mmCIF file of C-alpha atoms in Angstrom:
data_model
loop_
_atom_site.group_PDB
_atom_site.id
_atom_site.type_symbol
_atom_site.label_atom_id
_atom_site.label_comp_id
_atom_site.label_asym_id
_atom_site.label_seq_id
_atom_site.Cartn_x
_atom_site.Cartn_y
_atom_site.Cartn_z
ATOM 1 C CA MET O 1 -17.869 -17.802 -4.335
ATOM 2 C CA LEU O 2 -14.099 -17.857 -3.854
ATOM 3 C CA LEU O 3 -14.053 -15.150 -1.188
ATOM 4 C CA ASP O 4 -16.478 -17.080 1.002
ATOM 5 C CA GLY O 5 -14.292 -20.170 0.637
ATOM 6 C CA ALA O 6 -11.146 -18.184 1.464
ATOM 7 C CA ALA O 7 -12.797 -16.821 4.600
ATOM 8 C CA GLY O 8 -13.837 -20.339 5.587
ATOM 9 C CA ALA O 9 -10.261 -21.569 5.165
ATOM 10 C CA ALA O 10 -8.732 -18.607 7.039
ATOM 11 C CA LEU O 11 -10.999 -18.347 10.070
ATOM 12 C CA PRO O 12 -9.968 -21.598 11.814
ATOM 13 C CA VAL O 13 -6.302 -20.589 11.528
ATOM 14 C CA LEU O 14 -6.930 -17.112 12.910
ATOM 15 C CA ARG O 15 -9.208 -18.333 15.707
ATOM 16 C CA ALA O 16 -6.452 -20.709 16.862
ATOM 17 C CA VAL O 17 -3.916 -17.916 17.503
ATOM 18 C CA ARG O 18 -2.988 -17.796 21.179
ATOM 19 C CA ASP O 19 -2.053 -14.623 23.057
ATOM 20 C CA ASP O 20 1.480 -15.907 23.608
ATOM 21 C CA GLN O 21 1.937 -16.155 19.815
ATOM 22 C CA LEU O 22 1.106 -12.515 19.027
ATOM 23 C CA GLY O 23 4.747 -11.391 19.159
ATOM 24 C CA TRP O 24 6.032 -14.244 16.989
ATOM 25 C CA PRO O 25 7.616 -13.470 13.598
ATOM 26 C CA THR O 26 5.783 -14.182 10.346
ATOM 27 C CA PRO O 27 6.859 -14.764 6.738
ATOM 28 C CA CYS O 28 5.975 -11.055 6.224
ATOM 29 C CA SER O 29 9.159 -9.726 7.779
ATOM 30 C CA GLU O 30 7.614 -6.338 8.567
ATOM 31 C CA TYR O 31 4.877 -7.937 10.701
ATOM 32 C CA ASP O 32 4.750 -10.046 13.812
ATOM 33 C CA VAL O 33 1.559 -12.098 14.287
ATOM 34 C CA ARG O 34 -0.262 -9.262 16.094
ATOM 35 C CA ALA O 35 0.620 -6.658 13.453
ATOM 36 C CA LEU O 36 -0.331 -9.062 10.662
ATOM 37 C CA LEU O 37 -3.721 -9.774 12.257
ATOM 38 C CA ASN O 38 -4.340 -6.036 12.649
ATOM 39 C CA HIS O 39 -3.313 -5.517 9.016
ATOM 40 C CA LEU O 40 -5.688 -8.261 7.900
ATOM 41 C CA PHE O 41 -8.475 -6.693 9.981
ATOM 42 C CA GLN O 42 -7.832 -3.377 8.230
ATOM 43 C CA VAL O 43 -7.848 -5.072 4.811
ATOM 44 C CA VAL O 44 -11.177 -6.805 5.493
ATOM 45 C CA VAL O 45 -12.861 -3.581 6.655
ATOM 46 C CA ALA O 46 -11.333 -1.376 3.930
ATOM 47 C CA PHE O 47 -12.075 -3.749 1.060
ATOM 48 C CA ARG O 48 -15.680 -4.024 2.218
ATOM 49 C CA THR O 49 -15.861 -0.257 1.792
ATOM 50 C CA LEU O 50 -14.269 -0.537 -1.645
ATOM 51 C CA ALA O 51 -16.911 -3.081 -2.686
ATOM 52 C CA ALA O 52 -19.483 -0.317 -2.071
ATOM 53 C CA LYS O 53 -17.458 1.977 -4.391
ATOM 54 C CA LYS O 54 -16.457 4.254 -1.491
ATOM 55 C CA ASP O 55 -12.984 5.446 -0.532
ATOM 56 C CA ALA O 56 -11.116 3.401 2.058
ATOM 57 C CA ASP O 57 -8.598 4.757 4.548
ATOM 58 C CA PHE O 58 -5.272 2.924 4.450
ATOM 59 C CA SER O 59 -3.324 5.709 6.180
ATOM 60 C CA ARG O 60 -3.125 3.941 9.542
ATOM 61 C CA THR O 61 -3.705 0.481 10.939
ATOM 62 C CA PRO O 62 -5.913 0.481 14.035
ATOM 63 C CA ASP O 63 -5.046 -1.963 16.822
ATOM 64 C CA ARG O 64 -8.279 -3.977 16.601
ATOM 65 C CA LEU O 65 -6.861 -6.734 18.774
ATOM 66 C CA ALA O 66 -6.435 -4.277 21.661
ATOM 67 C CA GLU O 67 -9.789 -2.640 20.921
ATOM 68 C CA TYR O 68 -11.748 -5.917 20.909
ATOM 69 C CA GLY O 69 -9.684 -7.873 23.438
ATOM 70 C CA ALA O 70 -10.597 -11.541 23.703
ATOM 71 C CA GLN O 71 -13.517 -10.955 21.325
ATOM 72 C CA TRP O 72 -11.280 -10.114 18.350
ATOM 73 C CA PRO O 73 -11.706 -13.524 16.635
ATOM 74 C CA ASP O 74 -15.501 -13.193 16.715
ATOM 75 C CA ARG O 75 -15.339 -9.596 15.508
ATOM 76 C CA PHE O 76 -12.978 -10.626 12.717
ATOM 77 C CA ALA O 77 -15.397 -13.393 11.699
ATOM 78 C CA ASP O 78 -18.253 -10.859 11.665
ATOM 79 C CA GLU O 79 -16.257 -8.371 9.582
ATOM 80 C CA THR O 80 -15.216 -11.125 7.181
ATOM 81 C CA ALA O 81 -18.851 -12.214 6.752
ATOM 82 C CA ARG O 82 -19.724 -8.596 5.961
ATOM 83 C CA LEU O 83 -16.842 -8.479 3.448
ATOM 84 C CA VAL O 84 -18.119 -11.586 1.680
ATOM 85 C CA GLU O 85 -21.644 -10.155 1.642
ATOM 86 C CA ALA O 86 -20.412 -6.819 0.245
ATOM 87 C CA TRP O 87 -18.558 -8.474 -2.638
ATOM 88 C CA ALA O 88 -21.526 -10.764 -3.367
ATOM 89 C CA ALA O 89 -23.878 -7.782 -3.743
ATOM 90 C CA PRO O 90 -25.142 -7.098 -7.267
ATOM 91 C CA GLY O 91 -22.797 -4.700 -9.048
ATOM 92 C CA ALA O 92 -19.916 -5.027 -6.571
ATOM 93 C CA GLU O 93 -17.606 -6.382 -9.277
ATOM 94 C CA ASP O 94 -18.722 -3.843 -11.889
ATOM 95 C CA GLY O 95 -16.973 -0.583 -12.739
ATOM 96 C CA LEU O 96 -14.191 0.975 -10.709
ATOM 97 C CA THR O 97 -13.683 1.016 -6.945
ATOM 98 C CA GLY O 98 -13.410 4.101 -4.714
ATOM 99 C CA GLY O 99 -10.152 6.058 -4.586
ATOM 100 C CA MET O 100 -8.134 3.169 -6.012
ATOM 101 C CA GLN O 101 -9.851 3.605 -9.391
ATOM 102 C CA LEU O 102 -9.067 0.039 -10.337
ATOM 103 C CA PRO O 103 -11.507 -2.400 -11.891
ATOM 104 C CA ALA O 104 -13.693 -3.681 -9.071
ATOM 105 C CA ARG O 105 -13.141 -7.289 -10.108
ATOM 106 C CA THR O 106 -9.373 -6.803 -9.702
ATOM 107 C CA VAL O 107 -9.854 -5.229 -6.264
ATOM 108 C CA GLY O 108 -12.051 -8.152 -5.240
ATOM 109 C CA ALA O 109 -9.267 -10.513 -6.305
ATOM 110 C CA MET O 110 -6.773 -8.443 -4.303
ATOM 111 C CA VAL O 111 -8.705 -9.005 -1.066
ATOM 112 C CA LEU O 112 -8.963 -12.693 -1.952
ATOM 113 C CA LEU O 113 -5.167 -12.706 -2.271
ATOM 114 C CA ASP O 114 -4.656 -10.958 1.073
ATOM 115 C CA LEU O 115 -7.024 -13.267 2.896
ATOM 116 C CA THR O 116 -5.480 -16.389 1.363
ATOM 117 C CA VAL O 117 -1.800 -15.490 1.612
ATOM 118 C CA HIS O 118 -1.987 -13.844 5.031
ATOM 119 C CA ALA O 119 -3.891 -16.836 6.422
ATOM 120 C CA TRP O 120 -0.963 -18.935 5.212
ATOM 121 C CA ASP O 121 1.435 -16.450 6.864
ATOM 122 C CA VAL O 122 -0.373 -16.780 10.214
ATOM 123 C CA ALA O 123 -0.603 -20.553 9.892
ATOM 124 C CA ARG O 124 3.096 -20.824 9.102
ATOM 125 C CA ALA O 125 4.049 -18.483 11.957
ATOM 126 C CA THR O 126 1.963 -20.366 14.517
ATOM 127 C CA GLY O 127 2.547 -23.916 13.296
ATOM 128 C CA ARG O 128 -1.036 -24.501 12.178
ATOM 129 C CA PRO O 129 -2.091 -26.434 9.085
ATOM 130 C CA TYR O 130 -3.625 -24.429 6.270
ATOM 131 C CA ALA O 131 -5.164 -25.376 2.952
ATOM 132 C CA PRO O 132 -6.511 -22.603 0.711
ATOM 133 C CA ALA O 133 -10.065 -22.798 -0.534
ATOM 134 C CA ALA O 134 -10.590 -24.781 -3.702
ATOM 135 C CA GLY O 135 -10.103 -22.693 -6.826
ATOM 136 C CA CYS O 136 -8.420 -19.753 -5.087
ATOM 137 C CA VAL O 137 -4.843 -20.505 -6.019
ATOM 138 C CA THR O 138 -5.519 -20.712 -9.761
ATOM 139 C CA GLU O 139 -7.286 -17.335 -9.719
ATOM 140 C CA LEU O 140 -4.598 -15.802 -7.528
ATOM 141 C CA ARG O 141 -1.702 -17.041 -9.637
ATOM 142 C CA ALA O 142 -3.252 -15.227 -12.597
ATOM 143 C CA LEU O 143 -3.623 -12.069 -10.491
ATOM 144 C CA ALA O 144 -0.042 -12.296 -9.194
ATOM 145 C CA ALA O 145 1.292 -12.719 -12.734
ATOM 146 C CA ARG O 146 -0.729 -9.729 -13.959
ATOM 147 C CA MET O 147 -0.076 -7.395 -11.040
ATOM 148 C CA GLY O 148 3.310 -8.662 -9.844
ATOM 149 C CA PRO O 149 5.527 -6.019 -11.459
ATOM 150 C CA THR O 150 3.347 -3.167 -10.184
ATOM 151 C CA ALA O 151 2.996 -4.781 -6.757
ATOM 152 C CA ARG O 152 6.777 -5.053 -6.481
ATOM 153 C CA THR O 153 7.345 -1.398 -7.396
ATOM 154 C CA MET O 154 4.786 -0.447 -4.722
ATOM 155 C CA ASN O 155 6.491 -2.742 -2.160
ATOM 156 C CA VAL O 156 3.358 -4.882 -1.851
ATOM 157 C CA PHE O 157 5.229 -7.960 -3.137
ATOM 158 C CA ALA O 158 8.888 -8.711 -2.574
ATOM 159 C CA GLU O 159 10.995 -10.091 -5.404
ATOM 160 C CA PRO O 160 9.929 -13.599 -6.451
ATOM 161 C CA VAL O 161 11.579 -16.489 -4.667
ATOM 162 C CA PRO O 162 12.814 -19.426 -6.769
ATOM 163 C CA VAL O 163 10.956 -22.707 -6.288
ATOM 164 C CA PRO O 164 12.128 -26.162 -7.273
ATOM 165 C CA PRO O 165 10.514 -28.138 -10.085
ATOM 166 C CA GLY O 166 7.407 -29.899 -8.874
ATOM 167 C CA ALA O 167 6.452 -27.162 -6.414
ATOM 168 C CA SER O 168 2.739 -27.022 -5.646
ATOM 169 C CA ASP O 169 0.563 -24.259 -7.071
ATOM 170 C CA LEU O 170 0.333 -22.732 -3.576
ATOM 171 C CA GLU O 171 4.120 -22.763 -3.225
ATOM 172 C CA VAL O 172 4.458 -21.062 -6.608
ATOM 173 C CA LEU O 173 1.875 -18.424 -5.637
ATOM 174 C CA LEU O 174 3.672 -17.720 -2.362
ATOM 175 C CA ALA O 175 7.000 -17.465 -4.188
ATOM 176 C CA GLU O 176 5.475 -15.069 -6.732
ATOM 177 C CA THR O 177 4.493 -12.758 -3.853
ATOM 178 C CA GLY O 178 8.059 -12.881 -2.525
ATOM 179 C CA ARG O 179 7.507 -15.442 0.235
ATOM 180 C CA ASP O 180 9.668 -18.445 0.913
ATOM 181 C CA PRO O 181 7.131 -21.296 0.795
ATOM 182 C CA HIS O 182 9.335 -23.216 3.225
ATOM 183 C CA TRP O 183 9.734 -20.362 5.730
ATOM 184 C CA THR O 184 10.133 -21.271 9.376
ATOM 185 C CA ALA O 185 10.450 -19.014 12.400
ATOM 186 C CA GLY O 186 13.649 -20.744 13.476
#
């Protein structure tokens, strides 16, 4: 399952974040590392709820890092395991999700996108290596192409960034979401 692979690729990057890096900028200009980790925590919890066809609350982003303290990486790993389990449940990808009223399979791909791209954001911000799970980028490029215009009007994606010929599939995916694949904090 792609989501399980994405979680496996993301967790080492997130577990390696040091306290002194939490205020560092990320490729998501509206988030520093701490805010991005809290956003990703919210995404994991909310999309687990959506897999069960229930409404999810996106109105505020709780500060899970403050709530869980030094245990936040373990709690994030637990929540991510529960997310993977929820989307692997029979019927999770059938029908429409809670309040979003989007096809469940599309919503499942959206959380795959968040987990993959935001893991790259954290890795890039903190100088860690990151390789997405096998098969994720192909699926996510199709999603980004399909949902890109809507995502841009909703300010979920920024405008695409040009990439040179020969760019990797990951670089193209990042550029399609409005990220500079060669972003540095400096």
